[in-house]
Amino acid sequence: MENRIPYKIYLEESELPKAWYNVRADMKKKPAPLLNPGTGKPMTLEELSVVFCEELAKQELDNENAYITIPEEILDFYKMYRPAPLVRAYFLEKALGTPAKIYYKFEGNNTSGSHKLNSAIAQAYYAKKQGLKGVTTETGAGQWGTALSMACSYFDLDCKVYMVKVSYEQKPFRREVMRTYGAAVTPSPSDTTKVGREILEKFPGTTGSLGCAISEAVEAAVSQEGYRYVLGSVLSQVLLHQSIIGLETMAACDKYDIKPDIIIGCAGGGSNLGGLISPFMGRKLRGEADYKFIAVEPASCPSLTRGKYAYDFCDTGMVCPLAKMYTLGSGFIPSPNHAGGLRYHGMSSVLSELYDEGLIEARSVEQTSVFEAAQYFARVEGTLPAPESSHAIRAAIDEALKCKETGEEKTILFGLTGTGYFDMVAYQKFNDGEMSDYIPTDEEIAKSLANLPDIK
Amino acid sequence: MENRIPYKIYLEESELPKAWYNVRADMKKKPAPLLNPGTGKPMTLEELSVVFCEELAKQELDNENAYITIPEEILDFYKMYRPAPLVRAYFLEKALGTPAKIYYKFEGNNTSGSHKLNSAIAQAYYAKKQGLKGVTTETGAGQWGTALSMACSYFDLDCKVYMVKVSYEQKPFRREVMRTYGAAVTPSPSDTTKVGREILEKFPGTTGSLGCAISEAVEAAVSQEGYRYVLGSVLSQVLLHQSIIGLETMAACDKYDIKPDIIIGCAGGGSNLGGLISPFMGRKLRGEADYKFIAVEPASCPSLTRGKYAYDFCDTGMVCPLAKMYTLGSGFIPSPNHAGGLRYHGMSSVLSELYDEGLIEARSVEQTSVFEAAQYFARVEGTLPAPESSHAIRAAIDEALKCKETGEEKTILFGLTGTGYFDMVAYQKFNDGEMSDYIPTDEEIAKSLANLPDIK
């Protein structure tokens, strides 16, 4: 076994990035602004501050500053679980017999089990700094809710989580982790909000969706004194916080003279993909280097590969601002795919713009082939991956096998966003041969897209 | 926040220990030998090799060699998840307001979720080297079974796991992790073995115990061609492999000039405690340094604090060799304490001897206070601990609070053996206020001890 580059590269604590990187500053064409659904005009700081903490609203609107200093309190928390390792997948390379060099940035070494903690602690910090009582949010797979409950516990904030019903049922233990950190968890849609009651009436028996849970969480935030809403993906502020993933990865690559040719991430709302690629994209935008970026999404919820680039609501209940993004329509309720974190109808405006400009490629993969990759990876590399992360593994393996055919020694880097320890119901289905693939028909997607809001 | 010592100390890959440390070599009085239950004489290499791989049988009998080289193949595997971090618990210290300095060695950053992988990979390696088809074992909490299934998958060995029934039911997802790695899992007692059928007949409705699952796994091994039995704790060979924990900890301590006053570990069969303290105990035995060692066991299964130091069977079915150890009697079936990994009637012969000589202290703690410590630790330090590990956390917090009273700036080191991600049924009970404490009566223990084998 080659030993020049260690199996796991850990940066020193002192090498932890001191500022987040804002890719919007280097984008020639900026992502389209959020619009007020009432007026059709760009959301102002004042309007955004009704829903979000003020500092986060500022970050949401900031297309100019390339670096934003990470507050000391957040850096302290980051030291609990960061820098995260960049792993050389020696065992995977050997098992595949590929000449490719494979690396993955592993974000699963914390109790939330994913990268979500990077933004959760930032959002909790700004809420605390603003003197709020608490925050509300939605969670799909439960990773974001867990991360937020940990962050709120650290800053002694109240935490109300609306959890997509199908995940709430498939992952009862996630709920207990959140409760252990002091959060209140409600399955969504619920009868605790107006929008939840409406959705339940319209779609009885629905297993819920992220878009629907968002509507409930936003309503719960704006209808209570001292609360704001926080979101684990999609927003530009989240991509900003998640840039810590890419910054650490880039620092480790530079330190060991690793030059990735291909950078791969799973894509739901875009938090992980955006965070991982941001600094590399910055280099590409500035003409300093070139990379092939691949977004991997589930075939059951293919916003980039089969959606439309248009203004749409971020939530099913249509209470949120409008965002221009690749979308399947805010009414699209995906099949109960086990990668709960990827069951979102739209994609980050930043990534949507970059994709529209041809700076990112996208592909969709089917569930069974994703779990085949997951099991293979677990057995070879030791770590049992989250279903979401396994979309990236699938694509990385496919790229490595192409290299095996062509003999090319490409360097492939992917984001291993988290662990699958709370996804064993899905693994059980796979182990029992009972996993099914679902691909929406063109008619289904067309029907959902027919209801896009009428914005020129 | 003090920054001289980083929050997490990661040794370099090149600093990974190259040999295990065998504390028996430095013990003046050696641990009592395993006895053949038929003849009452010490087990020979030949006899042991019927049950264990030959190389492991040699390690079991080796009281002389202080260092045993770790084979390259095992070192390669260790690099997947080792060196494990030594964490300075700055947040815990601050929350407690103690002048004590607290450190923990964290063994949970791998998919088995615990330190068990350290010995699993060694035992699988020697089985493969001997040309065996597969191995059988028992598992309590499921950590050992998971670790072994990962190790067997790596070396392409068949893996049959007998899982204590109460854990099998409380932790269905553990079973799926093992299956994902290709293992076959059977709840114990089962009707697949003679000893299992006998136990079921004698104790219908039993929730099982480690001792009982061991009997089944041993029977399954010796009754099939090409199989051997492997065990995740108690045995001296296991403590040898687990010395990697202590060796890394000691190297990190020496590198940063950390001098522990108190070293704490949870104690079930002794694998973690023995592994953590071995090299430090070596220094103590050689008169080079002094430490206070504390073994922490559950009040529901108090082998050190309330058991007897005597020869006993290692298993309920009395098919294994006899070991001299602190024991509650091989017929002792502990209450379904949630710390499944600590539900064993006996204690490693090595640790029993050291304890008997007064070189280790022991205390027992009750379940509810253990979960209080677990929840507190999770909220303050971020990591959700395994119930087993939380016994050590309880004692570490208690020692740190003593320092707060006395003003002493002691350095406290404990082993955080793993994470509690598969223990959420237990956490749920705690969150719902439905956790109960159970302490066996003197009569119960006396009754169980009355059946000790008649060895002088």
Short mmCIF file of C-alpha atoms in Angstrom, two decimals, chain B residues 92-241:
data_model
loop_
_atom_site.label_atom_id
_atom_site.label_comp_id
_atom_site.label_asym_id
_atom_site.label_seq_id
_atom_site.Cartn_x
_atom_site.Cartn_y
_atom_site.Cartn_z
CA LEU B 92 -17.12 19.49 30.21
CA GLU B 93 -14.54 21.08 32.52
CA LYS B 94 -16.12 24.49 31.97
CA ALA B 95 -19.67 23.22 32.49
CA LEU B 96 -18.69 21.48 35.74
CA GLY B 97 -16.62 24.43 36.91
CA THR B 98 -13.91 22.05 38.01
CA PRO B 99 -10.20 22.78 38.31
CA ALA B 100 -9.58 19.21 37.11
CA LYS B 101 -8.27 18.58 33.62
CA ILE B 102 -10.34 15.94 31.88
CA TYR B 103 -9.29 13.86 28.89
CA TYR B 104 -10.96 11.00 27.11
CA LYS B 105 -9.77 8.52 24.56
CA PHE B 106 -12.56 8.27 22.00
CA GLU B 107 -12.96 4.89 20.31
CA GLY B 108 -16.33 5.55 18.67
CA ASN B 109 -15.22 6.93 15.29
CA ASN B 110 -15.82 3.76 13.32
CA THR B 111 -18.93 1.97 12.14
CA SER B 112 -18.80 -0.70 14.85
CA GLY B 113 -19.20 2.29 17.16
CA SER B 114 -16.66 1.08 19.69
CA HIS B 115 -13.18 -0.15 20.52
CA LYS B 116 -14.21 -3.75 19.72
CA LEU B 117 -12.87 -3.49 16.18
CA ASN B 118 -9.29 -3.44 17.54
CA SER B 119 -9.48 -7.09 18.54
CA ALA B 120 -12.00 -8.22 15.90
CA ILE B 121 -9.62 -7.46 13.05
CA ALA B 122 -6.77 -9.25 14.82
CA GLN B 123 -8.84 -12.36 15.45
CA ALA B 124 -10.21 -12.40 11.88
CA TYR B 125 -6.69 -12.00 10.53
CA TYR B 126 -5.34 -15.01 12.43
CA ALA B 127 -8.39 -17.08 11.41
CA LYS B 128 -7.79 -16.22 7.77
CA LYS B 129 -4.08 -16.92 8.07
CA GLN B 130 -4.89 -20.36 9.45
CA GLY B 131 -7.04 -21.04 6.38
CA LEU B 132 -10.34 -21.25 8.25
CA LYS B 133 -13.75 -20.90 6.60
CA GLY B 134 -15.23 -18.75 9.29
CA VAL B 135 -15.74 -17.87 12.94
CA THR B 136 -18.57 -17.90 15.45
CA THR B 137 -19.14 -15.55 18.31
CA GLU B 138 -21.63 -14.03 20.72
CA THR B 139 -22.57 -10.38 21.04
CA GLY B 140 -24.31 -8.47 23.79
CA ALA B 141 -24.94 -4.86 22.90
CA GLY B 142 -24.08 -5.78 19.33
CA GLN B 143 -20.86 -3.80 19.23
CA TRP B 144 -18.65 -6.85 19.18
CA GLY B 145 -20.80 -8.61 16.59
CA THR B 146 -20.73 -5.53 14.37
CA ALA B 147 -16.99 -5.21 14.75
CA LEU B 148 -16.47 -8.87 13.91
CA SER B 149 -18.76 -8.72 10.89
CA MET B 150 -16.73 -5.77 9.57
CA ALA B 151 -13.48 -7.63 10.16
CA CYS B 152 -14.74 -10.84 8.56
CA SER B 153 -16.02 -8.92 5.55
CA TYR B 154 -12.56 -7.40 5.15
CA PHE B 155 -10.86 -10.80 5.16
CA ASP B 156 -13.73 -12.59 3.36
CA LEU B 157 -14.54 -14.97 6.23
CA ASP B 158 -17.92 -16.42 7.15
CA CYS B 159 -19.29 -14.87 10.35
CA LYS B 160 -21.97 -16.41 12.61
CA VAL B 161 -23.15 -14.24 15.48
CA TYR B 162 -25.23 -15.33 18.48
CA MET B 163 -26.81 -12.15 19.81
CA VAL B 164 -28.19 -11.92 23.37
CA LYS B 165 -31.96 -11.94 22.88
CA VAL B 166 -32.68 -8.76 24.84
CA SER B 167 -30.19 -6.85 22.69
CA TYR B 168 -31.46 -8.48 19.51
CA GLU B 169 -34.89 -7.10 20.35
CA GLN B 170 -33.78 -3.71 21.66
CA LYS B 171 -31.35 -3.17 18.81
CA PRO B 172 -32.87 -4.51 15.57
CA PHE B 173 -30.76 -2.07 13.59
CA ARG B 174 -27.52 -3.57 14.89
CA ARG B 175 -28.59 -6.79 13.25
CA GLU B 176 -28.99 -4.98 9.94
CA VAL B 177 -25.53 -3.45 10.21
CA MET B 178 -24.11 -6.94 10.73
CA ARG B 179 -26.12 -8.26 7.79
CA THR B 180 -24.89 -5.39 5.63
CA TYR B 181 -21.40 -6.66 6.33
CA GLY B 182 -22.54 -10.17 5.45
CA ALA B 183 -22.91 -11.82 8.88
CA ALA B 184 -25.61 -14.30 9.95
CA VAL B 185 -27.25 -13.26 13.23
CA THR B 186 -29.23 -15.56 15.58
CA PRO B 187 -30.96 -14.45 18.80
CA SER B 188 -29.68 -16.39 21.84
CA PRO B 189 -30.73 -18.67 23.42
CA SER B 190 -31.81 -20.35 20.21
CA ASP B 191 -32.89 -23.83 19.16
CA THR B 192 -29.96 -24.10 16.73
CA THR B 193 -27.66 -25.57 19.39
CA LYS B 194 -27.95 -28.27 22.01
CA VAL B 195 -26.96 -25.93 24.83
CA GLY B 196 -29.43 -23.30 23.59
CA ARG B 197 -32.27 -25.80 23.62
CA GLU B 198 -31.36 -26.89 27.14
CA ILE B 199 -31.29 -23.32 28.44
CA LEU B 200 -34.62 -22.55 26.78
CA GLU B 201 -36.16 -25.56 28.43
CA LYS B 202 -34.75 -24.69 31.85
CA PHE B 203 -35.48 -20.96 31.68
CA PRO B 204 -38.36 -20.39 29.29
CA GLY B 205 -38.82 -16.69 28.48
CA THR B 206 -35.22 -15.82 29.40
CA THR B 207 -33.88 -12.64 27.78
CA GLY B 208 -30.50 -14.32 27.47
CA SER B 209 -27.06 -13.36 28.67
CA LEU B 210 -23.55 -13.14 27.31
CA GLY B 211 -22.62 -16.35 29.12
CA CYS B 212 -25.40 -18.22 27.39
CA ALA B 213 -24.62 -16.82 23.93
CA ILE B 214 -20.98 -17.81 24.41
CA SER B 215 -22.01 -21.43 25.02
CA GLU B 216 -23.98 -21.48 21.77
CA ALA B 217 -21.20 -19.88 19.73
CA VAL B 218 -18.59 -22.30 21.10
CA GLU B 219 -20.79 -25.27 20.29
CA ALA B 220 -21.40 -23.96 16.77
CA ALA B 221 -17.63 -23.57 16.26
CA VAL B 222 -16.46 -26.94 17.51
CA SER B 223 -19.24 -28.84 15.73
CA GLN B 224 -18.33 -27.51 12.25
CA GLU B 225 -15.25 -28.17 10.14
CA GLY B 226 -13.13 -25.08 9.49
CA TYR B 227 -14.64 -22.87 12.18
CA ARG B 228 -13.25 -21.45 15.38
CA TYR B 229 -14.74 -19.42 18.16
CA VAL B 230 -13.72 -15.83 18.81
CA LEU B 231 -14.54 -13.69 21.83
CA GLY B 232 -14.68 -9.92 22.19
CA SER B 233 -13.66 -9.57 25.82
CA VAL B 234 -12.52 -11.36 29.00
CA LEU B 235 -9.66 -13.26 27.34
CA SER B 236 -6.07 -12.17 27.80
CA GLN B 237 -5.53 -12.13 24.01
CA VAL B 238 -8.30 -9.53 23.73
CA LEU B 239 -6.68 -7.31 26.34
CA LEU B 240 -3.46 -7.66 24.39
CA HIS B 241 -5.05 -6.40 21.16
#
